[in-house]
Short mmCIF file of C-alpha atoms in Angstrom, two decimals:
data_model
loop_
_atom_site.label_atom_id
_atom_site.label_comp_id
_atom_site.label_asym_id
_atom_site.label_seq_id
_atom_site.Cartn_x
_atom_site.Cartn_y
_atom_site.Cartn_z
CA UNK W 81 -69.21 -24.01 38.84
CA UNK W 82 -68.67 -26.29 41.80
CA UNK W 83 -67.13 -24.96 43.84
CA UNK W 84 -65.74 -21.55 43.96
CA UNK W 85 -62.60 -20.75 46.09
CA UNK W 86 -62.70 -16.94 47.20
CA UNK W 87 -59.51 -16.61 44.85
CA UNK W 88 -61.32 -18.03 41.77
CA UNK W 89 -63.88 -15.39 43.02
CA UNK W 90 -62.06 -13.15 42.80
CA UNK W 91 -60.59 -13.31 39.62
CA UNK W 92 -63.81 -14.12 37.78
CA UNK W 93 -65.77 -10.90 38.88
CA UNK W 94 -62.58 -8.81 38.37
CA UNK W 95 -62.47 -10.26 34.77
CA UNK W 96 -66.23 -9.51 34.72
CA UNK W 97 -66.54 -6.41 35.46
CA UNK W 98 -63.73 -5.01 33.45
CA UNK W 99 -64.64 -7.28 30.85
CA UNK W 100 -64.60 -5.24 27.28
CA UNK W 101 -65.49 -2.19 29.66
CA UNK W 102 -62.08 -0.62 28.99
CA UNK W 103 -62.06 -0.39 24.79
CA UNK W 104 -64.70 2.02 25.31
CA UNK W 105 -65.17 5.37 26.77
CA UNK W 106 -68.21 5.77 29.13
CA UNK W 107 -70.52 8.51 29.66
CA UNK W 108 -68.93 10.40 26.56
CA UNK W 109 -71.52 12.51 27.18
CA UNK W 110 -69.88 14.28 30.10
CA UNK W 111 -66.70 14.52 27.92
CA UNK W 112 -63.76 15.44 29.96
CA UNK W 113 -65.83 14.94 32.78
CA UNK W 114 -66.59 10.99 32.00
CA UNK W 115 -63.92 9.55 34.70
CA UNK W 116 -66.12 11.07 37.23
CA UNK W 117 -69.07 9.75 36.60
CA UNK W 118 -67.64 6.21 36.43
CA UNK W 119 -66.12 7.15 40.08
CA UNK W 120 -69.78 7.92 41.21
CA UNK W 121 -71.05 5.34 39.44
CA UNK W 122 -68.86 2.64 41.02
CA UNK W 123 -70.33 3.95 44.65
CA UNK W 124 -73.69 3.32 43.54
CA UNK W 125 -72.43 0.19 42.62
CA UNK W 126 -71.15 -0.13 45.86
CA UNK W 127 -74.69 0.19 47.22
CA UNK W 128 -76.11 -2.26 44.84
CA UNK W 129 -72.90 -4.87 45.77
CA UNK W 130 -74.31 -4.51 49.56
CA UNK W 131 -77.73 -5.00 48.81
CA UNK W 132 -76.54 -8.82 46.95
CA UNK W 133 -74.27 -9.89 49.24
CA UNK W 134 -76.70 -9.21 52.11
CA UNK W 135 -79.25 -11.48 50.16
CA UNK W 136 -76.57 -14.25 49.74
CA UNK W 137 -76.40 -13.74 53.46
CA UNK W 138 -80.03 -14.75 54.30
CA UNK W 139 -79.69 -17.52 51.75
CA UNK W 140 -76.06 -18.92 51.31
CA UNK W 141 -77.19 -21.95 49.55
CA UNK W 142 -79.78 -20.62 46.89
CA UNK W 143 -79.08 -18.69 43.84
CA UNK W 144 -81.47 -16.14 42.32
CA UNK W 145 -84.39 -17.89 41.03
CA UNK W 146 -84.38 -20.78 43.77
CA UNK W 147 -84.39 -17.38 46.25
CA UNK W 148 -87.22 -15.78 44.00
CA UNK W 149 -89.41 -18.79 44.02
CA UNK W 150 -89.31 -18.82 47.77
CA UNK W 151 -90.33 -15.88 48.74
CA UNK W 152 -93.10 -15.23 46.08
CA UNK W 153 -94.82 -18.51 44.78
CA UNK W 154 -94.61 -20.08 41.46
CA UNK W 155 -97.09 -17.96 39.92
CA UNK W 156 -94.86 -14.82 40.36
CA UNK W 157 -92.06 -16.19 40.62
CA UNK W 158 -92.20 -18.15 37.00
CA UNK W 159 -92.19 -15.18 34.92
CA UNK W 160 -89.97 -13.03 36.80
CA UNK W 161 -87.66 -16.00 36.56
CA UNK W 162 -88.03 -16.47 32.77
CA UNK W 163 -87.64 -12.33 32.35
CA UNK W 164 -84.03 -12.50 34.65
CA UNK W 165 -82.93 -16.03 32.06
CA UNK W 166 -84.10 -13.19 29.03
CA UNK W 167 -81.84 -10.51 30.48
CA UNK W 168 -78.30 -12.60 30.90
CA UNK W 169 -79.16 -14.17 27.66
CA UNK W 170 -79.74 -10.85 25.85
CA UNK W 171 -76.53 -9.62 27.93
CA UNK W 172 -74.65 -12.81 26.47
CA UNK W 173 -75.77 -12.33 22.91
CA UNK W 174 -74.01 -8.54 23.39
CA UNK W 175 -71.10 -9.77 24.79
CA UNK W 176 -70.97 -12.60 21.75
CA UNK W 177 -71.70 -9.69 18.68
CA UNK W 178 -69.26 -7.47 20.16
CA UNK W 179 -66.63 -9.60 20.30
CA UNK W 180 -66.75 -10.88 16.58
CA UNK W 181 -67.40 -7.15 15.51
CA UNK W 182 -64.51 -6.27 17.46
CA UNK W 183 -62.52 -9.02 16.00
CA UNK W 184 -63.30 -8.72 12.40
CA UNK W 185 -62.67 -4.59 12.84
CA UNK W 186 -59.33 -4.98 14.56
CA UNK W 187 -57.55 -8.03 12.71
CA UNK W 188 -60.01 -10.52 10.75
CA UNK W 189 -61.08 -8.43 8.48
CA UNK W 190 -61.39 -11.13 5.97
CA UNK W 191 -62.66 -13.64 7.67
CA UNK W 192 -66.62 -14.71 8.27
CA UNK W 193 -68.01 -13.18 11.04
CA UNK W 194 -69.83 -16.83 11.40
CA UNK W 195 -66.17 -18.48 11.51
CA UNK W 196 -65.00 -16.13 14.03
CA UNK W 197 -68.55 -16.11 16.24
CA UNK W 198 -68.63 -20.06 15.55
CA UNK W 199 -65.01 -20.56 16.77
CA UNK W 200 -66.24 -18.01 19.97
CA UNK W 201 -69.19 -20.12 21.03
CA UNK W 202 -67.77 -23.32 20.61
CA UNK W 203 -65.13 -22.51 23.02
CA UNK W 204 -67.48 -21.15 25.44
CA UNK W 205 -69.84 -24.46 25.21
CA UNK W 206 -66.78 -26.82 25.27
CA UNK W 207 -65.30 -24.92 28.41
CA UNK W 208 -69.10 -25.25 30.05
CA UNK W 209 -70.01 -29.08 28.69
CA UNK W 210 -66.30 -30.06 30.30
CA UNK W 211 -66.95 -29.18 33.30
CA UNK W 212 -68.14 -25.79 35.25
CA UNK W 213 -64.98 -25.83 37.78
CA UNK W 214 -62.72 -25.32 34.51
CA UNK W 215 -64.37 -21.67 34.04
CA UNK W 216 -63.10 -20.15 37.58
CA UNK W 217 -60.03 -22.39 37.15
CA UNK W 218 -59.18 -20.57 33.92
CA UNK W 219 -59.80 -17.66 35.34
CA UNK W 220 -57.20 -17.94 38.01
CA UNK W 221 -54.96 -18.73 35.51
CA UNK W 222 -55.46 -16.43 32.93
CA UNK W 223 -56.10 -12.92 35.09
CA UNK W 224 -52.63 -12.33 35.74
CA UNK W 225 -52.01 -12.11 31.70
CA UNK W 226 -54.50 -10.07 31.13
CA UNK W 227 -53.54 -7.73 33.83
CA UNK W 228 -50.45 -7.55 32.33
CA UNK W 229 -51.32 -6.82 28.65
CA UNK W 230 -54.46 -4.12 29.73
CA UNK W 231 -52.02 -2.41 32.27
CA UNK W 232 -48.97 -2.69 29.74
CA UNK W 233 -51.04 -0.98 27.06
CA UNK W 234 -51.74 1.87 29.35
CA UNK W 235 -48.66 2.49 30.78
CA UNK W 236 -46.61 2.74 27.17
CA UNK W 237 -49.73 5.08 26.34
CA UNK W 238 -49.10 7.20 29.60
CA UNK W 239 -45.31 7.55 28.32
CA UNK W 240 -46.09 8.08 24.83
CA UNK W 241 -45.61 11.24 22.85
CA UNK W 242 -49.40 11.66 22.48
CA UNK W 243 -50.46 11.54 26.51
CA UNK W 244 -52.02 15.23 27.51
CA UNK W 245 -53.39 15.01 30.67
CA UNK W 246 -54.85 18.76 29.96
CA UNK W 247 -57.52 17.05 28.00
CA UNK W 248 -59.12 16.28 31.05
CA UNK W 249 -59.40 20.33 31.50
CA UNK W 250 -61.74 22.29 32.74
CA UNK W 251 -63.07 19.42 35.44
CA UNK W 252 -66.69 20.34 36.30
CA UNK W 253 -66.84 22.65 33.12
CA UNK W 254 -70.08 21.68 31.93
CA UNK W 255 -71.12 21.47 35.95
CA UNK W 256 -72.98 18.50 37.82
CA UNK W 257 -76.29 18.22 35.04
CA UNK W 258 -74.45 16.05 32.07
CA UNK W 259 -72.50 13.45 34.72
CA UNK W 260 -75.72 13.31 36.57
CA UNK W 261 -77.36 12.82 33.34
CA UNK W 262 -74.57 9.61 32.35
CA UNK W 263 -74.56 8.46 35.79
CA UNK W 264 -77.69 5.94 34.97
CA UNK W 265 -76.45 4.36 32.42
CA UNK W 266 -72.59 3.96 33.73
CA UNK W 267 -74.12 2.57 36.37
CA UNK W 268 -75.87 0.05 34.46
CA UNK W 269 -72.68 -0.90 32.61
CA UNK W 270 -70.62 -2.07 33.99
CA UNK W 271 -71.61 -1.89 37.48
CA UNK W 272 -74.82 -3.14 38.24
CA UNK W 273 -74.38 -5.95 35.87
CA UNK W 274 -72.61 -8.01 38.89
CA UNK W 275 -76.30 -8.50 39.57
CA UNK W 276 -75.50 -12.20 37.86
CA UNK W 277 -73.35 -13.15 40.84
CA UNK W 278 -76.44 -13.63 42.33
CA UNK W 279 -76.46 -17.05 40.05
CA UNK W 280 -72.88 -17.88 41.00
CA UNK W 281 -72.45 -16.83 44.78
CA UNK W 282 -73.93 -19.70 46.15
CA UNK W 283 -71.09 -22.02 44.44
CA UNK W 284 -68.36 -20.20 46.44
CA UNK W 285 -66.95 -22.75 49.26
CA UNK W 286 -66.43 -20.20 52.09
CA UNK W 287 -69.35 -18.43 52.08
CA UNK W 288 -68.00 -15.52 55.05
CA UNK W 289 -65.47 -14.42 52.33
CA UNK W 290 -68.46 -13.55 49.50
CA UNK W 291 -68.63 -9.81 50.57
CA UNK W 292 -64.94 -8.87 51.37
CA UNK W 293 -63.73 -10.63 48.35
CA UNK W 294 -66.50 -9.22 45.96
CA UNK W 295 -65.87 -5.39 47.18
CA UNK W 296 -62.11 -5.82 46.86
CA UNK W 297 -62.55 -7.24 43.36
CA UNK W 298 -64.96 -4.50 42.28
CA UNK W 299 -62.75 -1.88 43.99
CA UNK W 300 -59.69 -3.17 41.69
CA UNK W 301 -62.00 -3.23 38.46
CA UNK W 302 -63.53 -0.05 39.25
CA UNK W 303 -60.04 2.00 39.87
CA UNK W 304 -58.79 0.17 36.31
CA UNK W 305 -61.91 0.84 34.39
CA UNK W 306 -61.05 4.98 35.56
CA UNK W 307 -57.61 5.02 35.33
CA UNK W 308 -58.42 3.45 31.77
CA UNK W 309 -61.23 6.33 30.56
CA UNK W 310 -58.61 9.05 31.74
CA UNK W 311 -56.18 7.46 29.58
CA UNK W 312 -58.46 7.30 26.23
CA UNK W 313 -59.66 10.82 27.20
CA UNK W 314 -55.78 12.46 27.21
CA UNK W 315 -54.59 10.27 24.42
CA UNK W 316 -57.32 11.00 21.69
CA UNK W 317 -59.34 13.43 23.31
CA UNK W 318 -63.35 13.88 23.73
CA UNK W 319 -64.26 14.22 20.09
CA UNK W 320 -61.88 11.63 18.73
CA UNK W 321 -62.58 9.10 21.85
CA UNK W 322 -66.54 9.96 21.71
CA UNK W 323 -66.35 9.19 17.77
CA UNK W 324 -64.15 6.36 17.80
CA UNK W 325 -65.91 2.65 17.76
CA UNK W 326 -62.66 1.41 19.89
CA UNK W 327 -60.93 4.13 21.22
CA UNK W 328 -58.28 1.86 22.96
CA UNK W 329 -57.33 0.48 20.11
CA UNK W 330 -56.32 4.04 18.51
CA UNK W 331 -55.05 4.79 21.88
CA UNK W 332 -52.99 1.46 21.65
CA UNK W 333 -52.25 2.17 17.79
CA UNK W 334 -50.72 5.57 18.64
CA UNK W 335 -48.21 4.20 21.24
CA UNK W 336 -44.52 5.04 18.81
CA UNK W 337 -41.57 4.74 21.24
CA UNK W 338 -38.63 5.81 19.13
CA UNK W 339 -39.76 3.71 15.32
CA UNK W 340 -39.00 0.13 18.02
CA UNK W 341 -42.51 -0.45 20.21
CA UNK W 342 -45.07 0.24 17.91
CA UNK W 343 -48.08 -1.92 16.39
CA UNK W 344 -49.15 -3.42 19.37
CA UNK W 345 -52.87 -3.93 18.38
CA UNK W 346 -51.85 -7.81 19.45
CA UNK W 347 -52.56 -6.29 22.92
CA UNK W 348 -56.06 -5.34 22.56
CA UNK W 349 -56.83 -8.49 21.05
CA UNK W 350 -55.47 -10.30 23.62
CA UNK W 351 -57.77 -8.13 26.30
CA UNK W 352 -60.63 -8.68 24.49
CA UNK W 353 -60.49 -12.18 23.83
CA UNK W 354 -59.67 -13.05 27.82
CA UNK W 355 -62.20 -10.38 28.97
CA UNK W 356 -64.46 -10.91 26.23
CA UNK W 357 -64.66 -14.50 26.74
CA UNK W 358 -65.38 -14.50 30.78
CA UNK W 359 -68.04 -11.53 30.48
CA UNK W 360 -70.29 -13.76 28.07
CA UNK W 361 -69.47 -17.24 29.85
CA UNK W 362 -70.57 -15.82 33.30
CA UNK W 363 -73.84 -13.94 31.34
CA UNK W 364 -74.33 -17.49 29.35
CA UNK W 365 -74.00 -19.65 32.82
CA UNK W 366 -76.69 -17.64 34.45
CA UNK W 367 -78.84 -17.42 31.74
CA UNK W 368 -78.31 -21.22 32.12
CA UNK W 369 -78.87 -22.02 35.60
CA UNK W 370 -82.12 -19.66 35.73
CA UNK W 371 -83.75 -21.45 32.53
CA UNK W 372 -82.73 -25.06 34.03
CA UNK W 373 -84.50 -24.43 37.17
CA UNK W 374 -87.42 -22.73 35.77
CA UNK W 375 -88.45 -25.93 33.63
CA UNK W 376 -86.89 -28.19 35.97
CA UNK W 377 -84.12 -29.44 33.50
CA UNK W 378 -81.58 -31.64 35.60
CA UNK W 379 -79.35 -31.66 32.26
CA UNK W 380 -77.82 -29.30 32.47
CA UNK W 381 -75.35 -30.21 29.07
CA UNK W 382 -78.88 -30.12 27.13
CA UNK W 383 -79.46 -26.11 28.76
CA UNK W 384 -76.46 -24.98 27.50
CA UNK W 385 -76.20 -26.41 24.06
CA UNK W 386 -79.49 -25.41 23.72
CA UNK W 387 -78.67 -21.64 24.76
CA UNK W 388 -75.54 -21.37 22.68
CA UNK W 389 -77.46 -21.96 19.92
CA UNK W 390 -79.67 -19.81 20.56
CA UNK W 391 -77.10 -17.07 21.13
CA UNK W 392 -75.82 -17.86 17.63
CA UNK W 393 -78.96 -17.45 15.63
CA UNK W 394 -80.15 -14.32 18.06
CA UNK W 395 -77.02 -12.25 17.66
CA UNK W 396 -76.71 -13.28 13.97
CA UNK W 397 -80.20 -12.16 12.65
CA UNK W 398 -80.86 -9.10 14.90
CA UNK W 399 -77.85 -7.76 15.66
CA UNK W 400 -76.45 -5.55 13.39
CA UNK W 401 -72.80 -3.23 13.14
CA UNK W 402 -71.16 -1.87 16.36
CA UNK W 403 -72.27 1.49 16.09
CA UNK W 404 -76.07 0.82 15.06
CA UNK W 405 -75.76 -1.82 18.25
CA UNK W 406 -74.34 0.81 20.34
CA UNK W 407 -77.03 3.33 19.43
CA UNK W 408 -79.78 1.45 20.28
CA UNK W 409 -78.30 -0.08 23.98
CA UNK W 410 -77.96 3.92 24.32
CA UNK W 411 -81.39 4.28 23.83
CA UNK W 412 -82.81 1.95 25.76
CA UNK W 413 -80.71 3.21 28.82
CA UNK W 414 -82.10 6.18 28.41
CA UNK W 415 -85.59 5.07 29.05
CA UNK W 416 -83.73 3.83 32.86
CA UNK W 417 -85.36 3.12 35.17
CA UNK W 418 -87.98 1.09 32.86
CA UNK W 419 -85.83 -1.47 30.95
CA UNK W 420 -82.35 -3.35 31.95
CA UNK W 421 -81.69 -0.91 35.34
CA UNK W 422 -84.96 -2.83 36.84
CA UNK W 423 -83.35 -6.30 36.65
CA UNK W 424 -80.56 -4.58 39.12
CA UNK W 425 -83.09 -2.74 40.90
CA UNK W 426 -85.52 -5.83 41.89
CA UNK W 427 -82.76 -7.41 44.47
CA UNK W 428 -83.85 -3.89 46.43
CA UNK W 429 -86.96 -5.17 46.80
CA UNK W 430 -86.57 -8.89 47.74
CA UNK W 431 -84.18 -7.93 50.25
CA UNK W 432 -86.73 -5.66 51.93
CA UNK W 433 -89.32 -8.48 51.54
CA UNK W 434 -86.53 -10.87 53.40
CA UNK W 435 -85.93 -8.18 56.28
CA UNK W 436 -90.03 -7.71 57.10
CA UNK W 437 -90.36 -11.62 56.88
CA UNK W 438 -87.52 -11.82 59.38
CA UNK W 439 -89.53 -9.32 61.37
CA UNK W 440 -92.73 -11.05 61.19
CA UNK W 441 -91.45 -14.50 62.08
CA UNK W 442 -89.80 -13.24 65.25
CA UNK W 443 -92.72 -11.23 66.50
#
């Protein structure tokens, strides 16, 4: 992805981080309360942001590995290398499954999930083997559409019949324990998974606009990704939303203005397929670009054949339905911080190890 304007930036970690973030309602467990733990989630993402773009800082030129293998030696760096390649890939195999799951619920019913997965993948290698300045490119291109379809779908559900914003009543019922009890794994999705523009940042062309531009994009996505839980949650409800494997899609179902704008599931396919299709890229890319320079693969075209592939047979033979999949990345949050939080958690580290070398080398 040579090179990166700060617009293309932009656009790709806003499409990121909203992503397929919006068909779903976060930290159900909370219930009414869910839209506020996203809000505190977001400001510990806010945290986590700083901590990245102050790395990028100390090395502008470097992306994650290259940055990892500097400061600790092949012999640590390797394997921590090979288990941050494991975590975009598994990351990119969800974002793959859920999108022909998602696909085959909502409108090809009929049709193979290995036609609609195959058709997927293909489009992600072709956009990749083409060229990596086509992905931000597209981006630009294509954010303003699907701004327009996510934030059309939720205003004709705001003036729907069905909209109760008393849904979202009593706030704080249940008290601080169950949002502090969602916070961890809110935070891990969506949030701390910018942790792969770690991969990309170092691409960008004006490196002085990195922070500004990723905090405004995250503060957009972050705002949408609430405004779009409070919608689900006074639309369907807490039971209905909790119990629902795509609650925007009933929300956008439900939208009836007078027997004329109805049926508009056409919108939620077109957010997932544009939000769907940029989450897994940017996952695939860095699962890419961490395997290439951990075995020292200059072809790159080899890589990511190779890991599309890969993605196919993975998500094909272990994954199984939405909700079993769903249940299980629910469990494995819950074990936080001992399984995907860490991979956000380890830039913490290196940038403390960056500020005492720093220290030490101007003593």
């Amino acid at each position: 992805m040579k090179q990166i304007t700060k617009n293309q930036l932009f656009c790709l970690i806003l499409l990121y981080e909203i992503g397929s973030t919006t068909l779903f309602l976060l930290g159900d467990s909370a219930k009414q309360d869910s839209w506020i733990v996203i809000f505190l989630a977001m400001w510990v993402g806010f945290i986590l942001l700083w901590v990245y773009t102050e790395i990028t800082k100390h090395f502008p030129e470097d992306h994650l590995a290259e940055v990892i293998n500097i400061l600790f030696g092949k012999w640590i760096a390797k394997p921590l290398i090979f288990l941050y390649a494991g975590y975009l890939f598994y990351d990119a195999c969800l974002n793959f499954f859920e999108f022909g799951e998602i696909m085959r619920i909502t409108s090809l019913m009929k049709t193979p999930p290995f036609i609609i997965g195959g058709v997927f993948i293909v489009t992600v290698i072709y956009m990749l083997l083409i060229g990596q300045q086509v992905v931000p490119r597209t981006a630009e291109m294509l954010l303003p559409t699907f701004l327009f379809f996510l934030l059309t779908s939720l205003v004709l559900s705001v003036i729907s019949q069905h909209f109760d914003i008393t849904q979202l009543q009593p706030i704080l019922g249940n008290g601080m324990v169950p949002i502090l009890k969602a916070l961890p794994q809110v935070t891990l999705f969506p949030f701390g998974e910018i942790v792969v523009f770690l991969f990309l940042w170092k691409f960008v062309d004006e490196k002085k606009s990195i922070r500004f531009t990723s905090f405004l994009a995250f503060s957009l996505a972050g705002i949408i990704i609430i405004l779009s839980q409070i919608i689900i949650i006074s639309v369907l409800g807490t039971g209905l939303a909790a119990n629902s494997v795509v609650p925007l899609l009933e929300v956008i179902l439900s939208i009836n203005l007078g027997d004329i704008i109805m049926n508009l599931d056409v919108l939620l396919i077109a957010i997932l397929f544009m939000g769907g299709l940029f989450k897994m890229i940017i996952n695939f890319y860095g699962a890419v670009l961490a395997l290439s320079y951990l075995f020292n693969v200059k072809n790159q075209k080899f890589m990511i054949i190779l890991v599309g592939i890969c993605i196919i047979g993975y998500s094909f033979f272990h994954l199984k339905t939405l909700p079993h999949q769903r249940a299980i990345t629910e469990g494995a949050a819950a074990l936080w911080p001992y399984t995907m939080m860490i991979y956000q958690i380890i830039p913490v580290y290196i940038l403390i190890i960056i500020i005492l070398n720093k220290k030490i080398t101007n003593q």
